[in-house]
Amino acid sequence: MLFDAGNLIQKLARALTVAAVTLLPLHAMAATPDKPGQGKSVTPIFPPIAEERFRGEVAMIGLRELGYTVKDPKETEYPTMMVALSQGDADFTVHLWEKLHDKFYQKVGGDSTLVKVGNVIPGVVQGYLIDKKTADAYGIKSLADLKDPKIAKLFDTNGDGKADLTGCNPGWGCELVIDHHLKAYGLERTVSHNRGSYFALMADTITRYKQGQPILYFTWAPQWISGVLVPGKDVVWLEVPRTDLPGGDNSVNTMVDGKNLGFAVDTIKAVLNKDFARKNPPAREFLAHVQISAADESAQNLKMLNGEKTADDVRRHAADWVKQHRAQFDEWLALARAAK
């Protein structure tokens, strides 16, 4: 058999080409000091509330800069979100209210399956408000004033004689506190808790306000509602008679500007699947430092209300926020890159 040098060279060339193609992606995905997440993917999970997507987009920008491939976020309500994180069906969220959602967190194993870090948004407040005109005219200062059928009837929108409270979506956690309050303060006979699509209900509430009618509603901040119905100008917070929360933990702080609003002053935390956190110190460390002020998120939400509400708009808002806070953002990234 004759030795075919040309054929051998061609075979070797093909073999080297295949080897190079096979090895290049591995080399390209190798982690570097600036991109410790290179070659790894991360799956976020967020609630299906468009107004809360902004902080998630900020977090995803940082993870991408650390080299992670960030998958499309999953969306579900808070209880299911904690289940998904505990089971490894998602890796992180930046949407856990530490006090309000503690039951959801503990139910899936708490610290045994999850890692809770950082203070994504500190100083979150919730409570009940009415229009200032009605508050001043009738001297209404407390939610308990609605025990009086005559006062409650002022806020009746459907003719049944009971005050109609624009309340909280099922699955958010706040609906459980509202129901508890109505029972604890003896208001079940005079107040109806209207729940459903919160922002649709609030659109009707705002329309009634603009028509000069009395309004009663629940809200929280950060959020755009308080940019439209401004506390102290258009509306006033109602106090509660005493702190009375589901589960009996009434030692938490519920005071805001000298008023007992009845809800724990809360902090929004980042939560990671425990195994993911252990294997990804840079991601854990970055999420532990991400922080957005309530005022900044409220301002972004107001842009959405004014028409900038597409997914591209929200991503642009997040990119603009990072640009405006670049020095601070780079500090978070440096801490993440140094994490072990």
mmCIF file of C-alpha atoms in Angstrom:
data_model
loop_
_atom_site.group_PDB
_atom_site.id
_atom_site.type_symbol
_atom_site.label_atom_id
_atom_site.label_comp_id
_atom_site.label_asym_id
_atom_site.label_seq_id
_atom_site.Cartn_x
_atom_site.Cartn_y
_atom_site.Cartn_z
ATOM 1 C CA MET A 1 0.000 0.000 0.000
ATOM 2 C CA LEU A 2 1.410 3.384 -0.996
ATOM 3 C CA PHE A 3 1.796 6.100 1.632
ATOM 4 C CA ASP A 4 -0.530 8.983 0.692
ATOM 5 C CA ALA A 5 1.005 12.008 2.429
ATOM 6 C CA GLY A 6 -1.510 14.443 0.982
ATOM 7 C CA ASN A 7 -4.483 12.450 2.267
ATOM 8 C CA LEU A 8 -2.911 12.178 5.709
ATOM 9 C CA ILE A 9 -2.320 15.920 5.870
ATOM 10 C CA GLN A 10 -5.954 16.586 4.947
ATOM 11 C CA LYS A 11 -7.182 14.217 7.671
ATOM 12 C CA LEU A 12 -4.930 15.844 10.254
ATOM 13 C CA ALA A 13 -6.129 19.279 9.197
ATOM 14 C CA ARG A 14 -9.758 18.241 9.575
ATOM 15 C CA ALA A 15 -9.066 16.702 12.983
ATOM 16 C CA LEU A 16 -7.343 19.873 14.182
ATOM 17 C CA THR A 17 -10.238 21.985 12.901
ATOM 18 C CA VAL A 18 -12.795 19.864 14.789
ATOM 19 C CA ALA A 19 -10.677 20.036 17.942
ATOM 20 C CA ALA A 20 -10.387 23.808 17.652
ATOM 21 C CA VAL A 21 -14.138 24.267 17.174
ATOM 22 C CA THR A 22 -14.805 22.000 20.147
ATOM 23 C CA LEU A 23 -12.341 23.739 22.433
ATOM 24 C CA LEU A 24 -13.061 27.359 21.509
ATOM 25 C CA PRO A 25 -16.410 27.645 23.338
ATOM 26 C CA LEU A 26 -14.874 26.192 26.501
ATOM 27 C CA HIS A 27 -12.080 28.738 26.336
ATOM 28 C CA ALA A 28 -14.487 31.539 25.494
ATOM 29 C CA MET A 29 -16.639 30.691 28.507
ATOM 30 C CA ALA A 30 -13.796 30.478 31.005
ATOM 31 C CA ALA A 31 -14.296 32.757 33.998
ATOM 32 C CA THR A 32 -12.045 35.782 34.364
ATOM 33 C CA PRO A 33 -11.509 38.109 37.356
ATOM 34 C CA ASP A 34 -13.818 40.707 35.766
ATOM 35 C CA LYS A 35 -16.410 38.129 34.753
ATOM 36 C CA PRO A 36 -16.506 35.450 37.450
ATOM 37 C CA GLY A 37 -19.929 34.302 36.260
ATOM 38 C CA GLN A 38 -18.767 33.533 32.723
ATOM 39 C CA GLY A 39 -20.051 30.161 31.564
ATOM 40 C CA LYS A 40 -22.860 30.079 34.111
ATOM 41 C CA SER A 41 -26.552 30.907 33.721
ATOM 42 C CA VAL A 42 -28.991 32.387 36.198
ATOM 43 C CA THR A 43 -32.798 32.274 36.187
ATOM 44 C CA PRO A 44 -34.618 35.191 37.849
ATOM 45 C CA ILE A 45 -38.189 34.977 39.133
ATOM 46 C CA PHE A 46 -40.374 38.062 39.621
ATOM 47 C CA PRO A 47 -44.022 38.832 40.433
ATOM 48 C CA PRO A 48 -46.296 39.622 37.456
ATOM 49 C CA ILE A 49 -46.513 43.277 38.482
ATOM 50 C CA ALA A 50 -45.106 45.557 35.785
ATOM 51 C CA GLU A 51 -44.380 48.296 38.332
ATOM 52 C CA GLU A 52 -41.944 45.995 40.171
ATOM 53 C CA ARG A 53 -39.930 44.925 37.115
ATOM 54 C CA PHE A 54 -37.588 47.951 37.286
ATOM 55 C CA ARG A 55 -35.552 46.720 40.261
ATOM 56 C CA GLY A 56 -35.255 43.300 38.645
ATOM 57 C CA GLU A 57 -33.848 44.857 35.472
ATOM 58 C CA VAL A 58 -31.239 46.722 37.542
ATOM 59 C CA ALA A 59 -30.193 43.447 39.187
ATOM 60 C CA MET A 60 -29.970 41.653 35.832
ATOM 61 C CA ILE A 61 -27.702 44.371 34.398
ATOM 62 C CA GLY A 62 -25.208 43.737 37.182
ATOM 63 C CA LEU A 63 -25.288 39.969 36.813
ATOM 64 C CA ARG A 64 -24.646 40.283 33.080
ATOM 65 C CA GLU A 65 -21.680 42.566 33.776
ATOM 66 C CA LEU A 66 -20.356 39.815 36.047
ATOM 67 C CA GLY A 67 -20.462 37.466 33.076
ATOM 68 C CA TYR A 68 -23.606 35.482 33.863
ATOM 69 C CA THR A 69 -26.003 34.480 31.126
ATOM 70 C CA VAL A 70 -29.302 35.768 32.493
ATOM 71 C CA LYS A 71 -32.307 33.804 31.299
ATOM 72 C CA ASP A 72 -35.751 35.284 30.742
ATOM 73 C CA PRO A 73 -37.364 35.829 34.163
ATOM 74 C CA LYS A 74 -40.165 33.573 35.284
ATOM 75 C CA GLU A 75 -43.268 35.285 36.659
ATOM 76 C CA THR A 76 -45.614 34.142 39.410
ATOM 77 C CA GLU A 77 -47.216 35.303 42.663
ATOM 78 C CA TYR A 78 -45.161 35.556 45.855
ATOM 79 C CA PRO A 79 -46.087 32.228 47.520
ATOM 80 C CA THR A 80 -45.307 30.250 44.347
ATOM 81 C CA MET A 81 -42.161 32.289 43.853
ATOM 82 C CA MET A 82 -40.770 31.042 47.163
ATOM 83 C CA VAL A 83 -41.691 27.447 46.245
ATOM 84 C CA ALA A 84 -39.864 27.747 42.908
ATOM 85 C CA LEU A 85 -36.764 29.218 44.537
ATOM 86 C CA SER A 86 -36.661 26.586 47.270
ATOM 87 C CA GLN A 87 -36.904 23.778 44.704
ATOM 88 C CA GLY A 88 -34.295 25.210 42.353
ATOM 89 C CA ASP A 89 -36.735 26.039 39.555
ATOM 90 C CA ALA A 90 -35.395 29.609 39.740
ATOM 91 C CA ASP A 91 -32.238 31.118 41.231
ATOM 92 C CA PHE A 92 -33.084 34.549 42.657
ATOM 93 C CA THR A 93 -35.608 37.314 43.142
ATOM 94 C CA VAL A 94 -35.377 40.878 44.453
ATOM 95 C CA HIS A 95 -38.994 41.024 45.602
ATOM 96 C CA LEU A 96 -39.380 39.506 49.071
ATOM 97 C CA TRP A 97 -40.999 41.802 51.643
ATOM 98 C CA GLU A 98 -39.234 40.666 54.797
ATOM 99 C CA LYS A 99 -42.165 41.093 57.187
ATOM 100 C CA LEU A 100 -45.184 40.824 54.909
ATOM 101 C CA HIS A 101 -43.995 37.695 53.101
ATOM 102 C CA ASP A 102 -42.308 35.931 56.019
ATOM 103 C CA LYS A 103 -45.036 33.267 56.117
ATOM 104 C CA PHE A 104 -44.356 32.389 52.472
ATOM 105 C CA TYR A 105 -40.601 32.248 53.172
ATOM 106 C CA GLN A 106 -40.896 30.033 56.244
ATOM 107 C CA LYS A 107 -43.431 27.698 54.654
ATOM 108 C CA VAL A 108 -40.893 26.449 52.080
ATOM 109 C CA GLY A 109 -38.137 25.878 54.631
ATOM 110 C CA GLY A 110 -36.842 29.391 55.228
ATOM 111 C CA ASP A 111 -33.099 29.529 55.805
ATOM 112 C CA SER A 112 -32.738 25.780 55.223
ATOM 113 C CA THR A 113 -33.582 26.110 51.517
ATOM 114 C CA LEU A 114 -33.138 29.816 50.789
ATOM 115 C CA VAL A 115 -30.672 32.628 51.403
ATOM 116 C CA LYS A 116 -32.048 36.075 52.185
ATOM 117 C CA VAL A 117 -29.634 38.981 51.636
ATOM 118 C CA GLY A 118 -29.395 42.750 51.331
ATOM 119 C CA ASN A 119 -31.836 45.621 51.557
ATOM 120 C CA VAL A 120 -33.019 46.146 47.996
ATOM 121 C CA ILE A 121 -35.542 48.786 49.063
ATOM 122 C CA PRO A 122 -35.588 49.840 52.735
ATOM 123 C CA GLY A 123 -38.342 51.778 54.449
ATOM 124 C CA VAL A 124 -41.365 50.401 52.584
ATOM 125 C CA VAL A 125 -44.675 51.577 54.071
ATOM 126 C CA GLN A 126 -48.281 50.422 53.671
ATOM 127 C CA GLY A 127 -51.595 51.627 54.967
ATOM 128 C CA TYR A 128 -55.052 53.064 54.451
ATOM 129 C CA LEU A 129 -55.891 56.481 53.030
ATOM 130 C CA ILE A 130 -58.925 58.661 52.399
ATOM 131 C CA ASP A 131 -59.342 61.930 50.535
ATOM 132 C CA LYS A 132 -58.322 64.963 52.574
ATOM 133 C CA LYS A 133 -61.538 66.869 51.854
ATOM 134 C CA THR A 134 -63.692 64.217 53.541
ATOM 135 C CA ALA A 135 -61.166 63.725 56.353
ATOM 136 C CA ASP A 136 -61.232 67.428 57.195
ATOM 137 C CA ALA A 137 -65.003 67.808 56.834
ATOM 138 C CA TYR A 138 -65.822 64.921 59.197
ATOM 139 C CA GLY A 139 -62.744 64.845 61.406
ATOM 140 C CA ILE A 140 -61.790 61.343 60.292
ATOM 141 C CA LYS A 141 -58.338 60.335 61.539
ATOM 142 C CA SER A 142 -58.562 56.633 62.321
ATOM 143 C CA LEU A 143 -59.671 53.522 60.478
ATOM 144 C CA ALA A 144 -61.763 52.829 63.573
ATOM 145 C CA ASP A 145 -63.906 55.894 62.771
ATOM 146 C CA LEU A 146 -65.475 53.721 60.069
ATOM 147 C CA LYS A 147 -67.251 51.697 62.752
ATOM 148 C CA ASP A 148 -69.797 54.514 62.686
ATOM 149 C CA PRO A 149 -72.292 53.512 59.949
ATOM 150 C CA LYS A 150 -72.822 57.175 59.037
ATOM 151 C CA ILE A 151 -69.097 57.689 58.421
ATOM 152 C CA ALA A 152 -68.762 54.365 56.606
ATOM 153 C CA LYS A 153 -71.655 55.248 54.288
ATOM 154 C CA LEU A 154 -69.691 58.235 52.969
ATOM 155 C CA PHE A 155 -67.442 55.749 51.152
ATOM 156 C CA ASP A 156 -70.227 53.510 49.838
ATOM 157 C CA THR A 157 -69.920 53.076 46.064
ATOM 158 C CA ASN A 158 -72.489 50.332 45.425
ATOM 159 C CA GLY A 159 -75.420 51.345 47.619
ATOM 160 C CA ASP A 160 -75.177 48.628 50.286
ATOM 161 C CA GLY A 161 -74.475 51.111 53.071
ATOM 162 C CA LYS A 162 -70.943 49.825 53.740
ATOM 163 C CA ALA A 163 -67.681 51.623 53.016
ATOM 164 C CA ASP A 164 -65.917 50.248 49.938
ATOM 165 C CA LEU A 165 -62.205 49.816 50.572
ATOM 166 C CA THR A 166 -60.042 49.389 47.473
ATOM 167 C CA GLY A 167 -57.868 46.581 48.762
ATOM 168 C CA CYS A 168 -55.218 44.074 47.829
ATOM 169 C CA ASN A 169 -54.859 41.285 45.274
ATOM 170 C CA PRO A 170 -55.154 37.697 46.515
ATOM 171 C CA GLY A 171 -51.675 36.217 46.803
ATOM 172 C CA TRP A 172 -49.898 39.471 47.610
ATOM 173 C CA GLY A 173 -49.981 38.972 51.383
ATOM 174 C CA CYS A 174 -51.449 42.393 52.188
ATOM 175 C CA GLU A 175 -54.978 41.041 51.633
ATOM 176 C CA LEU A 176 -54.499 38.799 54.685
ATOM 177 C CA VAL A 177 -53.517 41.760 56.849
ATOM 178 C CA ILE A 178 -56.490 43.822 55.662
ATOM 179 C CA ASP A 179 -58.956 41.015 56.396
ATOM 180 C CA HIS A 180 -57.377 40.579 59.832
ATOM 181 C CA HIS A 181 -57.664 44.308 60.545
ATOM 182 C CA LEU A 182 -61.338 44.478 59.615
ATOM 183 C CA LYS A 183 -62.040 41.699 62.099
ATOM 184 C CA ALA A 184 -59.674 42.915 64.822
ATOM 185 C CA TYR A 185 -61.016 46.482 64.754
ATOM 186 C CA GLY A 186 -64.686 45.453 64.510
ATOM 187 C CA LEU A 187 -65.203 46.777 60.985
ATOM 188 C CA GLU A 188 -66.638 43.766 59.183
ATOM 189 C CA ARG A 189 -70.217 45.099 59.436
ATOM 190 C CA THR A 190 -69.388 48.536 58.032
ATOM 191 C CA VAL A 191 -66.478 48.027 55.579
ATOM 192 C CA SER A 192 -66.191 45.846 52.461
ATOM 193 C CA HIS A 193 -62.746 44.787 51.259
ATOM 194 C CA ASN A 194 -62.830 45.029 47.460
ATOM 195 C CA ARG A 195 -60.093 42.927 45.886
ATOM 196 C CA GLY A 196 -59.246 41.905 42.357
ATOM 197 C CA SER A 197 -56.999 43.653 39.854
ATOM 198 C CA TYR A 198 -55.530 46.317 42.124
ATOM 199 C CA PHE A 199 -54.478 48.834 39.493
ATOM 200 C CA ALA A 200 -57.811 48.596 37.678
ATOM 201 C CA LEU A 201 -59.615 49.157 40.977
ATOM 202 C CA MET A 202 -57.321 52.091 41.746
ATOM 203 C CA ALA A 203 -58.035 53.615 38.333
ATOM 204 C CA ASP A 204 -61.720 53.699 39.322
ATOM 205 C CA THR A 205 -60.787 55.099 42.738
ATOM 206 C CA ILE A 206 -58.765 57.914 41.163
ATOM 207 C CA THR A 207 -61.639 58.683 38.792
ATOM 208 C CA ARG A 208 -64.002 59.021 41.756
ATOM 209 C CA TYR A 209 -61.540 61.353 43.455
ATOM 210 C CA LYS A 210 -61.365 63.557 40.346
ATOM 211 C CA GLN A 211 -65.181 63.677 40.372
ATOM 212 C CA GLY A 212 -65.071 65.021 43.927
ATOM 213 C CA GLN A 213 -66.317 61.828 45.600
ATOM 214 C CA PRO A 214 -64.934 60.391 48.859
ATOM 215 C CA ILE A 215 -62.392 57.579 48.454
ATOM 216 C CA LEU A 216 -60.972 54.892 50.761
ATOM 217 C CA TYR A 217 -58.094 52.685 49.661
ATOM 218 C CA PHE A 218 -55.023 50.680 50.629
ATOM 219 C CA THR A 219 -51.634 51.373 49.073
ATOM 220 C CA TRP A 220 -47.914 51.138 49.633
ATOM 221 C CA ALA A 221 -44.771 53.055 48.737
ATOM 222 C CA PRO A 222 -42.704 52.863 46.578
ATOM 223 C CA GLN A 223 -45.433 53.080 44.009
ATOM 224 C CA TRP A 224 -46.927 55.601 41.576
ATOM 225 C CA ILE A 225 -50.232 55.967 43.421
ATOM 226 C CA SER A 226 -48.736 58.424 45.909
ATOM 227 C CA GLY A 227 -47.426 60.506 43.027
ATOM 228 C CA VAL A 228 -50.998 60.980 41.781
ATOM 229 C CA LEU A 229 -52.844 61.078 45.113
ATOM 230 C CA VAL A 230 -50.289 62.948 47.205
ATOM 231 C CA PRO A 231 -50.447 62.282 50.971
ATOM 232 C CA GLY A 232 -50.922 65.474 52.931
ATOM 233 C CA LYS A 233 -52.242 67.310 49.861
ATOM 234 C CA ASP A 234 -54.892 65.153 48.195
ATOM 235 C CA VAL A 235 -55.248 62.341 50.729
ATOM 236 C CA VAL A 236 -54.323 61.464 54.318
ATOM 237 C CA TRP A 237 -53.108 58.283 56.006
ATOM 238 C CA LEU A 238 -55.495 56.782 58.550
ATOM 239 C CA GLU A 239 -54.192 55.581 61.890
ATOM 240 C CA VAL A 240 -55.251 52.286 63.454
ATOM 241 C CA PRO A 241 -56.323 51.925 67.106
ATOM 242 C CA ARG A 242 -53.418 49.613 67.932
ATOM 243 C CA THR A 243 -50.923 47.312 66.246
ATOM 244 C CA ASP A 244 -52.682 44.017 65.531
ATOM 245 C CA LEU A 245 -51.115 41.741 62.925
ATOM 246 C CA PRO A 246 -51.815 38.166 61.793
ATOM 247 C CA GLY A 247 -49.739 35.715 63.791
ATOM 248 C CA GLY A 248 -49.682 37.911 66.875
ATOM 249 C CA ASP A 249 -46.260 39.530 66.384
ATOM 250 C CA ASN A 250 -47.259 43.036 67.400
ATOM 251 C CA SER A 251 -43.817 44.192 68.507
ATOM 252 C CA VAL A 252 -42.743 45.235 65.002
ATOM 253 C CA ASN A 253 -42.529 48.896 64.064
ATOM 254 C CA THR A 254 -45.730 50.147 62.444
ATOM 255 C CA MET A 255 -45.153 53.860 63.116
ATOM 256 C CA VAL A 256 -44.595 56.331 60.259
ATOM 257 C CA ASP A 257 -44.231 60.060 60.962
ATOM 258 C CA GLY A 258 -45.909 59.652 64.340
ATOM 259 C CA LYS A 259 -48.856 57.659 62.999
ATOM 260 C CA ASN A 260 -49.560 53.982 63.588
ATOM 261 C CA LEU A 261 -50.422 52.760 60.073
ATOM 262 C CA GLY A 262 -51.036 49.180 61.205
ATOM 263 C CA PHE A 263 -48.560 47.539 58.805
ATOM 264 C CA ALA A 264 -44.946 46.708 59.578
ATOM 265 C CA VAL A 265 -42.466 49.177 58.130
ATOM 266 C CA ASP A 266 -40.808 46.753 55.767
ATOM 267 C CA THR A 267 -37.657 46.035 53.772
ATOM 268 C CA ILE A 268 -37.585 44.363 50.369
ATOM 269 C CA LYS A 269 -34.880 41.696 50.281
ATOM 270 C CA ALA A 270 -33.119 39.605 47.665
ATOM 271 C CA VAL A 271 -33.677 35.855 48.002
ATOM 272 C CA LEU A 272 -31.568 33.125 46.382
ATOM 273 C CA ASN A 273 -31.866 29.376 46.138
ATOM 274 C CA LYS A 274 -29.430 28.121 48.791
ATOM 275 C CA ASP A 275 -27.498 25.800 46.482
ATOM 276 C CA PHE A 276 -27.178 28.518 43.833
ATOM 277 C CA ALA A 277 -25.939 30.988 46.456
ATOM 278 C CA ARG A 278 -23.301 28.512 47.678
ATOM 279 C CA LYS A 279 -22.002 27.870 44.170
ATOM 280 C CA ASN A 280 -22.156 31.523 43.063
ATOM 281 C CA PRO A 281 -20.550 33.850 45.649
ATOM 282 C CA PRO A 282 -20.259 36.729 43.118
ATOM 283 C CA ALA A 283 -24.005 36.687 42.393
ATOM 284 C CA ARG A 284 -24.850 36.388 46.087
ATOM 285 C CA GLU A 285 -22.520 39.262 47.014
ATOM 286 C CA PHE A 286 -23.799 41.539 44.246
ATOM 287 C CA LEU A 287 -27.447 40.981 45.183
ATOM 288 C CA ALA A 288 -26.552 41.607 48.823
ATOM 289 C CA HIS A 289 -25.523 45.167 47.917
ATOM 290 C CA VAL A 290 -28.117 46.189 45.318
ATOM 291 C CA GLN A 291 -30.201 49.008 46.775
ATOM 292 C CA ILE A 292 -32.700 51.379 45.173
ATOM 293 C CA SER A 293 -34.438 54.133 47.106
ATOM 294 C CA ALA A 294 -38.213 54.101 47.453
ATOM 295 C CA ALA A 295 -38.227 57.554 45.860
ATOM 296 C CA ASP A 296 -36.330 56.316 42.793
ATOM 297 C CA GLU A 297 -38.678 53.379 42.213
ATOM 298 C CA SER A 298 -41.737 55.596 42.729
ATOM 299 C CA ALA A 299 -40.358 58.061 40.166
ATOM 300 C CA GLN A 300 -39.823 55.236 37.674
ATOM 301 C CA ASN A 301 -43.352 53.949 38.289
ATOM 302 C CA LEU A 302 -44.701 57.430 37.549
ATOM 303 C CA LYS A 303 -42.952 57.362 34.166
ATOM 304 C CA MET A 304 -44.823 54.133 33.451
ATOM 305 C CA LEU A 305 -48.117 55.763 34.394
ATOM 306 C CA ASN A 306 -47.327 58.605 32.004
ATOM 307 C CA GLY A 307 -46.927 56.223 29.064
ATOM 308 C CA GLU A 308 -43.386 54.815 29.272
ATOM 309 C CA LYS A 309 -44.581 51.325 30.166
ATOM 310 C CA THR A 310 -43.298 48.909 27.531
ATOM 311 C CA ALA A 311 -40.677 46.296 28.401
ATOM 312 C CA ASP A 312 -38.128 48.303 26.407
ATOM 313 C CA ASP A 313 -39.057 51.435 28.367
ATOM 314 C CA VAL A 314 -38.472 49.681 31.691
ATOM 315 C CA ARG A 315 -35.140 48.293 30.505
ATOM 316 C CA ARG A 316 -34.126 51.793 29.430
ATOM 317 C CA HIS A 317 -35.158 53.199 32.813
ATOM 318 C CA ALA A 318 -32.977 50.593 34.521
ATOM 319 C CA ALA A 319 -30.001 51.338 32.244
ATOM 320 C CA ASP A 320 -30.416 55.073 32.903
ATOM 321 C CA TRP A 321 -30.540 54.452 36.662
ATOM 322 C CA VAL A 322 -27.319 52.413 36.502
ATOM 323 C CA LYS A 323 -25.653 55.168 34.459
ATOM 324 C CA GLN A 324 -26.668 57.791 37.034
ATOM 325 C CA HIS A 325 -25.381 55.602 39.894
ATOM 326 C CA ARG A 326 -22.346 54.203 38.055
ATOM 327 C CA ALA A 327 -19.788 54.798 40.806
ATOM 328 C CA GLN A 328 -21.922 53.049 43.404
ATOM 329 C CA PHE A 329 -22.828 50.260 40.975
ATOM 330 C CA ASP A 330 -19.128 49.653 40.247
ATOM 331 C CA GLU A 331 -18.470 49.338 43.984
ATOM 332 C CA TRP A 332 -21.101 46.583 44.190
ATOM 333 C CA LEU A 333 -19.491 44.828 41.218
ATOM 334 C CA ALA A 334 -16.025 45.078 42.798
ATOM 335 C CA LEU A 335 -17.295 43.485 46.005
ATOM 336 C CA ALA A 336 -18.950 40.742 43.955
ATOM 337 C CA ARG A 337 -15.751 40.050 41.995
ATOM 338 C CA ALA A 338 -13.812 39.702 45.255
ATOM 339 C CA ALA A 339 -16.326 37.292 46.808
ATOM 340 C CA LYS A 340 -15.198 33.754 47.637
#
